[in-house]
Short mmCIF file of C-alpha atoms and ligand atoms in Angstrom, two decimals:
data_model
loop_
_atom_site.label_atom_id
_atom_site.label_comp_id
_atom_site.label_asym_id
_atom_site.label_seq_id
_atom_site.Cartn_x
_atom_site.Cartn_y
_atom_site.Cartn_z
CA MET Y 1 -125.51 97.88 25.54
CA ALA Y 2 -123.90 98.66 22.19
CA GLU Y 3 -120.76 100.77 22.63
CA THR Y 4 -122.22 104.01 21.40
CA ALA Y 5 -120.03 107.13 21.56
CA ASN Y 6 -121.94 110.34 21.99
CA ALA Y 7 -121.39 113.39 19.83
CA VAL Y 8 -119.06 115.86 21.50
CA ALA Y 9 -120.17 119.29 20.38
CA LEU Y 10 -117.13 121.50 19.85
CA ASN Y 11 -117.39 124.74 21.74
CA GLU Y 12 -116.09 127.88 20.06
CA SER Y 13 -112.83 128.02 21.94
CA GLN Y 14 -111.97 124.60 20.54
CA ILE Y 15 -112.60 125.50 16.93
CA PRO Y 16 -109.21 126.14 15.39
CA GLU Y 17 -107.96 128.78 13.01
CA VAL Y 18 -111.19 130.74 13.02
CA PRO Y 19 -110.56 134.37 12.30
CA ALA Y 20 -112.81 136.27 14.72
CA GLU Y 21 -114.11 138.18 11.75
CA ALA Y 22 -115.46 135.02 10.07
CA ALA Y 23 -116.89 133.29 13.13
CA ALA Y 24 -120.16 135.11 13.73
CA GLN Y 25 -122.24 133.12 11.28
CA GLY Y 26 -125.19 132.23 13.47
CA SER Y 27 -126.41 128.66 13.31
CA LYS Y 28 -126.19 128.26 9.56
CA GLN Y 29 -123.74 125.87 7.93
CA THR Y 30 -120.32 127.49 7.51
CA VAL Y 31 -117.61 126.21 5.18
CA ASP Y 32 -114.57 128.34 4.42
CA PRO Y 33 -110.81 127.85 4.75
CA TRP Y 34 -110.93 128.45 8.54
CA ASN Y 35 -114.30 127.30 9.65
CA VAL Y 36 -116.14 124.09 8.83
CA GLN Y 37 -119.35 123.39 10.68
CA GLY Y 38 -122.76 122.01 9.74
CA GLU Y 39 -125.96 123.81 10.63
CA VAL Y 40 -126.78 123.84 14.33
CA GLY Y 41 -130.31 122.54 14.89
CA ALA Y 42 -132.82 123.89 17.42
CA ASP Y 43 -131.65 121.11 19.79
CA GLY Y 44 -128.10 122.52 19.72
CA GLN Y 45 -126.75 119.52 17.80
CA ILE Y 46 -124.46 120.12 14.84
CA LYS Y 47 -125.97 118.58 11.70
CA ALA Y 48 -123.96 116.77 9.03
CA ILE Y 49 -122.50 119.09 6.40
CA ASN Y 50 -124.91 119.45 3.51
CA TYR Y 51 -122.70 119.17 0.44
CA ASP Y 52 -125.51 119.58 -2.11
CA LYS Y 53 -126.25 122.95 -0.54
CA LEU Y 54 -122.59 123.87 -0.88
CA ILE Y 55 -122.65 123.05 -4.60
CA GLU Y 56 -125.58 125.41 -4.94
CA GLU Y 57 -124.08 128.18 -2.78
CA PHE Y 58 -120.60 128.01 -4.29
CA GLY Y 59 -121.94 127.62 -7.85
CA THR Y 60 -119.89 124.49 -8.60
CA LYS Y 61 -121.02 121.39 -10.53
CA LYS Y 62 -121.78 117.96 -9.14
CA ILE Y 63 -119.66 115.15 -10.57
CA ASP Y 64 -122.21 112.93 -12.29
CA GLU Y 65 -122.20 109.51 -13.96
CA GLU Y 66 -121.81 111.09 -17.39
CA LEU Y 67 -118.62 112.90 -16.39
CA LEU Y 68 -117.24 109.73 -14.81
CA ALA Y 69 -118.04 107.72 -17.95
CA ARG Y 70 -116.22 110.34 -20.03
CA PHE Y 71 -113.27 110.24 -17.62
CA GLU Y 72 -113.03 106.47 -18.08
CA ARG Y 73 -113.29 106.75 -21.88
CA VAL Y 74 -110.62 109.44 -22.08
CA THR Y 75 -108.11 107.95 -19.61
CA GLY Y 76 -108.90 104.23 -20.04
CA LYS Y 77 -108.86 103.99 -16.23
CA LYS Y 78 -111.60 102.99 -13.78
CA PRO Y 79 -112.44 106.07 -11.68
CA HIS Y 80 -110.78 106.12 -8.24
CA HIS Y 81 -112.98 104.86 -5.38
CA PHE Y 82 -113.25 108.49 -4.15
CA LEU Y 83 -114.93 109.33 -7.48
CA ARG Y 84 -117.07 106.17 -7.53
CA ARG Y 85 -118.32 106.85 -3.98
CA GLY Y 86 -118.97 110.57 -4.33
CA ILE Y 87 -116.12 111.49 -1.94
CA VAL Y 88 -114.69 113.64 -4.72
CA PHE Y 89 -118.06 115.13 -5.47
CA SER Y 90 -117.87 118.49 -7.19
CA HIS Y 91 -115.83 120.41 -9.76
CA ARG Y 92 -115.24 123.56 -11.74
CA ASP Y 93 -114.34 123.00 -15.41
CA PHE Y 94 -112.96 119.49 -14.94
CA GLU Y 95 -114.27 118.69 -18.41
CA LEU Y 96 -111.86 121.28 -19.88
CA ILE Y 97 -108.98 119.33 -18.33
CA LEU Y 98 -110.30 116.13 -19.93
CA ASP Y 99 -110.46 117.98 -23.28
CA ARG Y 100 -106.82 118.93 -22.90
CA TYR Y 101 -105.77 115.42 -21.90
CA GLU Y 102 -107.59 114.06 -24.94
CA ARG Y 103 -105.52 116.34 -27.19
CA ASN Y 104 -102.39 115.93 -25.03
CA GLU Y 105 -102.21 119.66 -24.48
CA PRO Y 106 -100.27 120.71 -21.39
CA PHE Y 107 -101.81 121.23 -17.97
CA PHE Y 108 -100.61 120.69 -14.43
CA LEU Y 109 -101.84 119.71 -10.99
CA TYR Y 110 -101.67 122.06 -8.02
CA THR Y 111 -102.43 121.31 -4.39
CA GLY Y 112 -101.12 122.35 -0.98
CA ARG Y 113 -100.92 122.22 2.77
CA GLY Y 114 -100.92 124.84 5.50
CA PRO Y 115 -98.26 123.62 7.97
CA SER Y 116 -100.13 124.14 11.24
CA SER Y 117 -98.80 121.12 13.14
CA ASP Y 118 -95.83 118.78 13.22
CA SER Y 119 -97.74 115.92 11.66
CA ILE Y 120 -100.53 115.79 9.07
CA HIS Y 121 -103.65 113.78 9.94
CA VAL Y 122 -105.51 111.13 7.94
CA GLY Y 123 -107.94 113.78 6.63
CA HIS Y 124 -105.10 115.75 5.03
CA CYS Y 125 -103.92 112.54 3.40
CA THR Y 126 -107.11 112.15 1.38
CA PRO Y 127 -106.57 115.02 -1.14
CA PHE Y 128 -102.92 113.95 -1.41
CA MET Y 129 -103.88 110.29 -2.07
CA PHE Y 130 -106.24 111.47 -4.78
CA THR Y 131 -103.68 113.89 -6.23
CA LYS Y 132 -101.10 111.10 -6.45
CA TRP Y 133 -103.63 108.99 -8.32
CA LEU Y 134 -104.33 111.90 -10.69
CA GLN Y 135 -100.60 112.33 -11.25
CA ASP Y 136 -100.24 108.61 -12.07
CA THR Y 137 -103.29 108.80 -14.35
CA PHE Y 138 -102.51 111.99 -16.28
CA ASP Y 139 -98.69 111.92 -16.10
CA VAL Y 140 -98.41 115.70 -15.72
CA PRO Y 141 -96.38 118.05 -13.50
CA LEU Y 142 -97.57 118.67 -9.96
CA VAL Y 143 -96.78 121.67 -7.75
CA ILE Y 144 -97.42 121.49 -4.01
CA MET Y 145 -97.51 124.74 -2.06
CA LEU Y 146 -96.76 124.86 1.68
CA THR Y 147 -98.31 128.02 3.04
CA ASP Y 148 -95.99 128.63 5.99
CA ASP Y 149 -96.71 132.36 5.57
CA GLU Y 150 -100.48 131.71 5.88
CA LYS Y 151 -100.05 129.76 9.09
CA TYR Y 152 -98.00 132.60 10.56
CA LEU Y 153 -100.36 135.38 9.45
CA PHE Y 154 -103.52 133.62 10.59
CA SER Y 155 -102.36 132.70 14.08
CA GLU Y 156 -101.98 134.97 17.08
CA LYS Y 157 -99.40 132.69 18.69
CA ARG Y 158 -97.23 131.00 16.08
CA THR Y 159 -93.76 132.30 15.26
CA ILE Y 160 -92.16 132.14 11.82
CA GLU Y 161 -89.58 129.66 13.15
CA GLU Y 162 -92.37 127.41 14.43
CA VAL Y 163 -94.22 127.25 11.10
CA GLN Y 164 -90.98 126.70 9.22
CA GLY Y 165 -90.32 123.70 11.49
CA TYR Y 166 -93.79 122.31 10.75
CA CYS Y 167 -93.16 122.96 7.09
CA ASP Y 168 -90.06 120.78 7.03
CA SER Y 169 -91.78 117.84 8.70
CA ASN Y 170 -94.95 118.27 6.58
CA ILE Y 171 -92.86 118.18 3.38
CA ARG Y 172 -91.53 114.80 4.53
CA ASP Y 173 -95.10 113.66 5.24
CA ILE Y 174 -96.17 114.71 1.75
CA ILE Y 175 -93.23 112.96 0.07
CA SER Y 176 -94.29 109.80 1.93
CA MET Y 177 -97.58 109.83 0.00
CA GLY Y 178 -95.56 108.43 -2.92
CA PHE Y 179 -95.32 111.29 -5.44
CA ASP Y 180 -92.98 110.93 -8.40
CA PRO Y 181 -89.95 113.25 -7.88
CA ASN Y 182 -89.48 113.69 -11.63
CA LYS Y 183 -92.90 115.30 -11.94
CA THR Y 184 -93.31 117.02 -8.55
CA PHE Y 185 -92.14 120.36 -7.21
CA ILE Y 186 -92.79 121.01 -3.52
CA PHE Y 187 -92.19 124.53 -2.25
CA SER Y 188 -92.69 126.68 0.81
CA ASP Y 189 -93.88 130.24 0.26
CA TYR Y 190 -91.09 131.61 2.49
CA ASP Y 191 -88.48 129.85 0.35
CA TYR Y 192 -89.87 130.21 -3.16
CA VAL Y 193 -91.56 133.61 -3.35
CA GLY Y 194 -89.63 136.06 -5.51
CA GLY Y 195 -89.03 136.50 -9.25
CA ALA Y 196 -91.83 135.20 -11.48
CA PHE Y 197 -93.88 134.07 -8.50
CA TYR Y 198 -93.83 137.44 -6.82
CA ARG Y 199 -94.78 139.13 -10.09
CA GLN Y 200 -97.81 136.84 -10.18
CA ILE Y 201 -98.76 137.67 -6.59
CA THR Y 202 -98.77 141.37 -7.32
CA ARG Y 203 -100.83 140.80 -10.48
CA LEU Y 204 -103.50 139.09 -8.41
CA ALA Y 205 -103.26 141.55 -5.54
CA LYS Y 206 -103.88 144.39 -7.97
CA HIS Y 207 -107.13 142.78 -9.13
CA ILE Y 208 -108.66 141.94 -5.74
CA THR Y 209 -110.18 144.89 -3.94
CA LEU Y 210 -110.58 145.18 -0.19
CA ASN Y 211 -114.34 144.97 -0.71
CA GLN Y 212 -114.00 141.67 -2.55
CA ALA Y 213 -111.69 140.23 0.13
CA ARG Y 214 -114.28 141.21 2.74
CA ALA Y 215 -117.13 139.69 0.79
CA ILE Y 216 -115.35 136.42 0.00
CA PHE Y 217 -113.43 135.81 3.21
CA GLY Y 218 -115.38 137.77 5.82
CA PHE Y 219 -112.51 140.07 6.85
CA ASN Y 220 -113.17 143.32 8.69
CA ASP Y 221 -111.28 146.46 9.69
CA SER Y 222 -109.43 144.61 12.46
CA SER Y 223 -108.04 141.91 10.16
CA ASN Y 224 -104.31 142.19 9.67
CA ILE Y 225 -103.35 143.26 6.17
CA GLY Y 226 -101.34 140.05 5.61
CA LYS Y 227 -104.54 138.02 5.84
CA ILE Y 228 -106.31 140.31 3.42
CA HIS Y 229 -103.47 139.91 0.94
CA PHE Y 230 -103.02 136.15 1.37
CA GLY Y 231 -105.52 135.10 -1.33
CA SER Y 232 -103.22 136.51 -3.99
CA ILE Y 233 -100.41 134.24 -2.75
CA GLN Y 234 -102.44 131.03 -2.70
CA GLY Y 235 -103.90 131.97 -6.09
CA ALA Y 236 -100.52 132.72 -7.70
CA ALA Y 237 -99.55 129.04 -7.85
CA ALA Y 238 -102.55 128.32 -10.09
CA PHE Y 239 -100.73 129.82 -13.11
CA ALA Y 240 -97.99 128.05 -15.05
CA ASN Y 241 -95.98 131.24 -15.59
CA SER Y 242 -95.27 131.26 -11.84
CA PHE Y 243 -92.95 128.28 -12.48
CA PRO Y 244 -90.57 129.15 -15.35
CA HIS Y 245 -88.22 126.29 -14.35
CA ILE Y 246 -91.03 123.84 -15.14
CA PHE Y 247 -92.88 125.43 -18.05
CA GLY Y 248 -90.28 127.74 -19.62
CA GLU Y 249 -89.73 131.48 -19.77
CA ASP Y 250 -92.07 132.33 -22.64
CA GLU Y 251 -95.02 133.80 -20.76
CA LYS Y 252 -96.97 134.28 -23.96
CA LYS Y 253 -97.21 130.49 -24.01
CA THR Y 254 -97.28 129.65 -20.33
CA VAL Y 255 -100.11 131.92 -19.20
CA GLY Y 256 -102.45 129.73 -21.27
CA ILE Y 257 -101.57 126.46 -19.47
CA PRO Y 258 -104.34 125.67 -16.98
CA CYS Y 259 -104.10 123.67 -13.79
CA LEU Y 260 -106.39 121.25 -12.00
CA ILE Y 261 -106.62 121.79 -8.24
CA PRO Y 262 -107.63 118.80 -6.10
CA CYS Y 263 -108.61 119.94 -2.59
CA ALA Y 264 -111.35 119.58 0.00
CA VAL Y 265 -114.14 122.08 -0.62
CA ASP Y 266 -113.00 124.49 2.15
CA GLN Y 267 -110.32 125.86 -0.21
CA ASP Y 268 -112.81 126.80 -2.93
CA PRO Y 269 -113.22 130.48 -1.86
CA TYR Y 270 -109.54 131.14 -2.64
CA PHE Y 271 -109.88 129.77 -6.13
CA ARG Y 272 -113.24 131.38 -6.83
CA ALA Y 273 -111.38 134.66 -6.35
CA THR Y 274 -108.47 133.40 -8.47
CA ARG Y 275 -110.76 132.36 -11.34
CA ASP Y 276 -112.48 135.71 -11.19
CA VAL Y 277 -109.12 137.48 -11.54
CA ALA Y 278 -107.89 135.08 -14.25
CA ALA Y 279 -110.86 136.04 -16.42
CA ARG Y 280 -109.53 139.62 -16.37
CA LEU Y 281 -105.81 138.95 -16.85
CA THR Y 282 -103.92 139.05 -20.12
CA TYR Y 283 -100.25 138.97 -21.01
CA GLN Y 284 -99.32 140.74 -24.26
CA GLY Y 285 -102.79 140.08 -25.61
CA VAL Y 286 -102.94 136.44 -24.45
CA ARG Y 287 -105.56 135.43 -21.97
CA PHE Y 288 -104.66 133.68 -18.69
CA ALA Y 289 -106.14 130.18 -18.26
CA LYS Y 290 -108.66 129.82 -15.45
CA PRO Y 291 -107.77 127.09 -12.96
CA SER Y 292 -110.08 124.03 -12.81
CA LEU Y 293 -110.99 122.45 -9.50
CA ILE Y 294 -112.05 119.08 -8.19
CA HIS Y 295 -113.43 119.06 -4.65
CA SER Y 296 -113.58 116.37 -1.99
CA LEU Y 297 -115.70 115.93 1.12
CA PHE Y 298 -114.10 116.34 4.53
CA LEU Y 299 -113.02 113.32 6.47
CA PRO Y 300 -115.25 113.96 9.48
CA ALA Y 301 -113.93 114.63 12.97
CA LEU Y 302 -114.14 111.61 15.25
CA GLN Y 303 -116.99 113.47 16.99
CA GLY Y 304 -119.28 113.30 13.96
CA PRO Y 305 -120.09 114.43 10.42
CA GLY Y 306 -120.88 118.06 11.42
CA THR Y 307 -117.21 119.13 11.50
CA LYS Y 308 -113.96 118.16 9.81
CA MET Y 309 -111.05 116.36 11.36
CA SER Y 310 -108.76 119.13 12.57
CA ALA Y 311 -105.03 119.25 13.36
CA SER Y 312 -105.65 121.69 16.22
CA ILE Y 313 -107.94 119.36 18.19
CA ASP Y 314 -106.04 116.22 19.07
CA SER Y 315 -109.13 114.20 20.00
CA SER Y 316 -110.81 115.02 16.67
CA ALA Y 317 -108.09 113.45 14.54
CA ILE Y 318 -105.97 110.42 13.81
CA PHE Y 319 -102.46 111.73 13.20
CA MET Y 320 -99.97 110.01 10.96
CA THR Y 321 -97.66 109.75 13.99
CA ASP Y 322 -100.26 107.90 16.11
CA THR Y 323 -99.37 104.42 17.37
CA PRO Y 324 -101.70 101.44 16.73
CA ASN Y 325 -102.83 101.72 20.35
CA GLN Y 326 -103.57 105.44 20.11
CA ILE Y 327 -105.64 104.78 16.97
CA LYS Y 328 -107.57 102.04 18.74
CA ASN Y 329 -108.21 104.15 21.82
CA LYS Y 330 -109.26 107.26 19.89
CA VAL Y 331 -111.72 105.36 17.69
CA ASN Y 332 -113.17 103.39 20.58
CA LYS Y 333 -113.45 106.43 22.84
CA TYR Y 334 -114.47 109.24 20.49
CA ALA Y 335 -115.81 107.92 17.17
CA PHE Y 336 -119.45 108.95 16.91
CA SER Y 337 -121.66 105.92 16.44
CA GLY Y 338 -124.73 105.52 14.27
CA GLY Y 339 -125.66 102.49 16.34
CA LYS Y 340 -128.57 102.20 18.73
CA VAL Y 341 -128.35 102.53 22.51
CA SER Y 342 -128.90 98.88 23.32
CA VAL Y 343 -127.84 95.71 21.52
CA GLU Y 344 -131.51 94.62 21.41
CA GLU Y 345 -132.62 97.82 19.72
CA HIS Y 346 -129.62 97.78 17.37
CA ARG Y 347 -130.38 94.18 16.32
CA ALA Y 348 -134.03 95.13 15.76
CA VAL Y 349 -133.63 98.45 13.91
CA GLY Y 350 -130.04 98.56 12.67
CA GLY Y 351 -127.44 101.35 12.59
CA ASP Y 352 -127.22 104.54 10.53
CA THR Y 353 -124.12 104.45 8.30
CA ASP Y 354 -124.67 108.05 7.11
CA VAL Y 355 -123.63 109.46 10.48
CA ASP Y 356 -121.46 106.63 11.79
CA VAL Y 357 -117.87 107.88 11.79
CA ALA Y 358 -116.25 104.41 11.73
CA TYR Y 359 -118.28 103.55 8.62
CA GLN Y 360 -117.48 106.92 7.03
CA TYR Y 361 -113.75 106.31 7.55
CA LEU Y 362 -114.11 102.89 5.92
CA ARG Y 363 -115.68 104.61 2.89
CA PHE Y 364 -112.46 106.58 2.50
CA PHE Y 365 -109.92 103.87 3.31
CA LEU Y 366 -111.39 100.48 2.44
CA GLU Y 367 -110.91 100.15 -1.31
CA ASP Y 368 -112.84 96.93 -1.87
CA ASP Y 369 -116.36 97.96 -3.00
CA GLU Y 370 -117.92 94.54 -2.31
CA GLU Y 371 -116.49 94.32 1.19
CA LEU Y 372 -117.69 97.84 1.99
CA GLU Y 373 -121.19 97.06 0.72
CA LYS Y 374 -121.34 93.91 2.87
CA ILE Y 375 -120.42 95.98 5.93
CA ARG Y 376 -123.00 98.64 5.08
CA VAL Y 377 -125.79 96.08 4.71
CA ALA Y 378 -124.83 94.15 7.86
CA TYR Y 379 -124.64 97.31 9.98
CA SER Y 380 -127.87 98.74 8.58
CA LYS Y 381 -129.68 95.49 9.40
CA GLY Y 382 -128.24 95.36 12.91
CA GLU Y 383 -126.24 92.19 12.23
CA LEU Y 384 -122.99 94.05 12.84
CA LEU Y 385 -122.60 95.88 16.17
CA THR Y 386 -120.88 99.23 16.75
CA GLY Y 387 -117.90 97.60 18.49
CA GLU Y 388 -117.45 95.21 15.58
CA LEU Y 389 -117.67 98.02 13.04
CA LYS Y 390 -115.16 100.08 15.01
CA ALA Y 391 -112.78 97.09 15.08
CA LEU Y 392 -112.89 96.92 11.25
CA CYS Y 393 -112.23 100.65 11.03
CA ILE Y 394 -109.36 100.47 13.52
CA LYS Y 395 -107.71 97.68 11.53
CA GLU Y 396 -107.96 99.62 8.27
CA LEU Y 397 -106.60 102.85 9.82
CA GLN Y 398 -103.77 101.00 11.58
CA THR Y 399 -102.72 99.42 8.27
CA PHE Y 400 -102.90 102.76 6.44
CA VAL Y 401 -100.93 104.65 9.10
CA ALA Y 402 -98.30 101.89 9.53
CA ALA Y 403 -97.61 101.79 5.76
CA PHE Y 404 -97.26 105.59 5.80
CA GLN Y 405 -94.88 105.48 8.78
CA GLU Y 406 -92.72 102.91 7.02
CA ARG Y 407 -92.37 105.16 3.95
CA ARG Y 408 -91.91 108.27 6.13
CA ALA Y 409 -88.94 106.67 7.95
CA LYS Y 410 -87.16 106.39 4.60
CA VAL Y 411 -87.55 110.07 3.63
CA ASP Y 412 -84.10 111.59 4.16
CA ASP Y 413 -82.65 115.06 3.53
CA ALA Y 414 -81.63 114.03 0.00
CA ALA Y 415 -85.27 113.23 -0.83
CA VAL Y 416 -86.41 116.62 0.53
CA LYS Y 417 -83.78 118.35 -1.61
CA GLU Y 418 -84.80 116.35 -4.66
CA PHE Y 419 -88.45 117.42 -4.39
CA THR Y 420 -87.80 121.04 -3.43
CA ASP Y 421 -84.91 121.94 -5.76
CA ILE Y 422 -85.84 124.49 -8.40
CA ARG Y 423 -85.39 122.30 -11.49
CA PRO Y 424 -87.09 121.19 -14.71
CA LEU Y 425 -89.60 118.31 -14.45
CA THR Y 426 -90.27 115.54 -16.98
CA TRP Y 427 -93.67 114.22 -17.98
CA MET Y 428 -95.45 112.49 -20.85
CA GLY Y 429 -99.12 113.38 -20.63
CA ASN Y 430 -101.43 111.21 -22.71
CA PRO Y 431 -99.31 108.35 -24.10
CA LYS Y 432 -101.72 107.72 -27.00
CA VAL Y 433 -101.46 111.21 -28.49
CA PRO Y 434 -98.34 113.13 -29.59
CA LYS Y 435 -97.64 116.11 -27.34
CA ALA Y 436 -99.51 119.14 -28.64
CA ASP Y 437 -97.84 122.53 -28.61
CA ILE Y 438 -99.19 125.06 -26.17
CA VAL Y 439 -102.43 126.49 -27.51
CA VAL Y 440 -102.72 130.20 -26.88
CA PRO Y 441 -106.29 130.96 -25.78
CA LYS Y 442 -108.03 133.57 -27.91
CA LEU Y 443 -109.05 136.87 -26.47
CA GLU Y 444 -112.31 137.53 -28.31
CA GLY Y 445 -115.36 137.31 -26.09
CA ALA Y 446 -113.13 136.22 -23.25
CA GLU Y 447 -114.82 138.15 -20.49
CA GLY Y 448 -117.33 135.93 -18.71
CA ALA Y 449 -117.22 133.46 -21.61
CA GLU Y 450 -117.29 130.46 -19.28
CA GLY Y 451 -120.74 131.08 -17.86
CA GLY Y 452 -119.37 133.21 -15.06
CA ASP Y 453 -119.17 130.40 -12.51
CA GLY Y 454 -115.76 131.61 -11.42
CA LYS Y 455 -117.36 134.88 -10.47
CA LEU Y 456 -118.56 135.95 -7.08
CA THR Y 457 -121.58 134.07 -5.76
CA LYS Y 458 -124.93 135.82 -5.28
CA ASN Y 459 -124.30 136.01 -1.55
CA GLN Y 460 -120.89 137.52 -2.04
CA LEU Y 461 -122.27 140.06 -4.51
CA LYS Y 462 -124.95 140.95 -1.96
CA LYS Y 463 -122.31 141.38 0.77
CA LEU Y 464 -120.22 143.46 -1.60
CA GLU Y 465 -123.17 145.70 -2.43
CA LYS Y 466 -123.96 146.10 1.27
CA GLN Y 467 -120.34 146.97 1.93
CA ARG Y 468 -120.44 149.59 -0.83
CA GLN Y 469 -123.59 151.11 0.62
CA ILE Y 470 -122.08 151.25 4.11
CA GLU Y 471 -118.98 152.92 2.76
CA ALA Y 472 -121.01 155.41 0.69
CA LYS Y 473 -122.99 156.30 3.84
CA LYS Y 474 -119.77 156.68 5.86
CA ALA Y 475 -118.28 158.93 3.17
CA GLN Y 476 -121.49 160.98 3.07
CA LYS Y 477 -121.47 161.38 6.87
CA ALA Y 478 -117.78 162.37 6.85
CA LYS Y 479 -118.53 164.97 4.17
CA GLU Y 480 -121.43 166.34 6.18
CA LYS Y 481 -119.23 166.48 9.28
CA GLU Y 482 -116.51 168.32 7.36
CA GLY Y 483 -119.14 170.70 5.99
CA SER Y 484 -120.57 171.49 9.43
CA ALA Y 485 -117.06 171.87 10.94
CA ALA Y 486 -116.16 174.34 8.17
CA ALA Y 487 -119.39 176.27 8.82
P1 TYM C 1 -104.77 122.57 4.93
O1 TYM C 1 -103.42 122.31 5.48
O2 TYM C 1 -105.83 123.05 5.82
O3 TYM C 1 -105.27 121.24 4.25
C1 TYM C 1 -104.51 120.52 3.29
C2 TYM C 1 -105.47 119.80 2.35
O4 TYM C 1 -106.29 118.91 3.07
C3 TYM C 1 -107.67 119.27 2.91
N1 TYM C 1 -108.30 118.96 4.20
C4 TYM C 1 -109.09 117.89 4.38
N2 TYM C 1 -109.51 116.96 3.51
C5 TYM C 1 -110.34 116.01 3.98
N3 TYM C 1 -110.74 115.95 5.27
C6 TYM C 1 -110.34 116.86 6.18
N4 TYM C 1 -110.74 116.77 7.44
C7 TYM C 1 -109.46 117.90 5.74
N5 TYM C 1 -108.88 118.98 6.34
C8 TYM C 1 -108.17 119.60 5.38
C9 TYM C 1 -107.67 120.72 2.49
O5 TYM C 1 -108.82 121.09 1.76
C10 TYM C 1 -106.42 120.76 1.62
O6 TYM C 1 -106.71 120.23 0.33
N6 TYM C 1 -104.37 127.02 2.56
C11 TYM C 1 -104.24 125.58 2.39
C12 TYM C 1 -102.93 125.17 1.71
C13 TYM C 1 -103.00 125.30 0.21
C14 TYM C 1 -103.80 124.51 -0.66
C15 TYM C 1 -103.53 125.00 -1.98
C16 TYM C 1 -104.67 123.45 -0.46
C17 TYM C 1 -102.31 126.20 -0.56
N7 TYM C 1 -102.63 126.01 -1.86
C18 TYM C 1 -104.13 124.42 -3.09
C19 TYM C 1 -105.29 122.88 -1.56
C20 TYM C 1 -105.03 123.37 -2.87
C21 TYM C 1 -104.35 124.89 3.75
O7 TYM C 1 -104.14 125.48 4.79
O8 TYM C 1 -104.65 123.53 3.65
#
């Protein structure tokens, strides 16, 4: 028998961070900041997440060969293996960032983490690995937001003290990814919000209606008002004028500096709302720059490609604190296999690398393209067995986690202070081109000038319209009631 691990379907009580108001989605694929699950088939099995469908639904663009060729021309660098392998697969206005790099006009990188556990897992590492590579490639400032407030507001149980504790240890995890302290500002919302940043939050809050928050995030009348407001906080970091210590005090210049946000695709709804607001914001006649995005796939849960690895389900994830033995045991016990039930059948027909979790992890962590291709071919032909494939995956994960743990042990309080101090940063941008001054975007024809892809999706507009109709009916009924009471 080949050592095939069966899919463990997650029941609802195991799915973390799901606001009750967003959970009732039927059997369709759901991807939002709290809920990631592929379509559930008639047989009750969760299907792999369909990322092409997401591109269509979210109205983003697929990263194609042409864009990658342009990236290589502009930066002189071979695209990262995440880009070459379609792990970073979709974007919004990435080409505008390349335009700016070409002219050495300022832009910055923005990413984040919601501190929901003491340790990050290997899935969280992937956007950070990619962000570090982007920082090395573009040589631009990077801001990293820790949404301790989000993790308090969205949990029934967590206390503020608890999330602040997670925040401290997650900051150390993030520093261990190797970011350059001269170009990186890491902040927690509880510590940083105030001044320019709070002004930005209120600007966004003023432009997002309750109806829009319902349509985009699925909130209802029972959602706490902190959740409803939270999108304006996560969105506020996408604007350079939220960071005067990095970009200067002159908002007429800084509102025009865009950012590029690397994240997994679950975070897109926040920034769809942010882009929609940005298109309507001006400061003394100068238009705000819309944030650009670059999206990655989820590192699947050990149980299979229908859900993401999650910090709230220990058996779904490899944590950066796991020992070599824990890694080995988790992969051997839980990793969903694309192999066949018996060795004979596997040798005859071969395994399915599309659903095999050990192979999928190798796609993320094994950098050598040739080696990966050899493994793919051997497994697909049945020459390589599930146990052998898992052993390769275990070795790669153990090496990755051990190297992280070595760096993590060296992160002391001084390093945390260095990254989190409110201070100027230094950066070069494109070394081949003299630094351009900040270009103030023109106002004419600004509204919807970018094809409207930052706007609400068709589905969201539909939901919004439905919401409006329901409210109009409610108002009508209330009026009628008042009328009959008066009579
Ligand atoms: P959080 O903590 O859920 O996730 C942090 C980052 O990791 C990505 N991610 C994953 N990537 C690959 N595989 C997975 N299994 C996986 N799970 C999570 C997330 O998309 C994210 O990029 N609200 C945010 C924090 C935040 C943020 C941001 C994230 C604030 N501002 C800007 C990205 C960009 C959160 O709770 O992330």
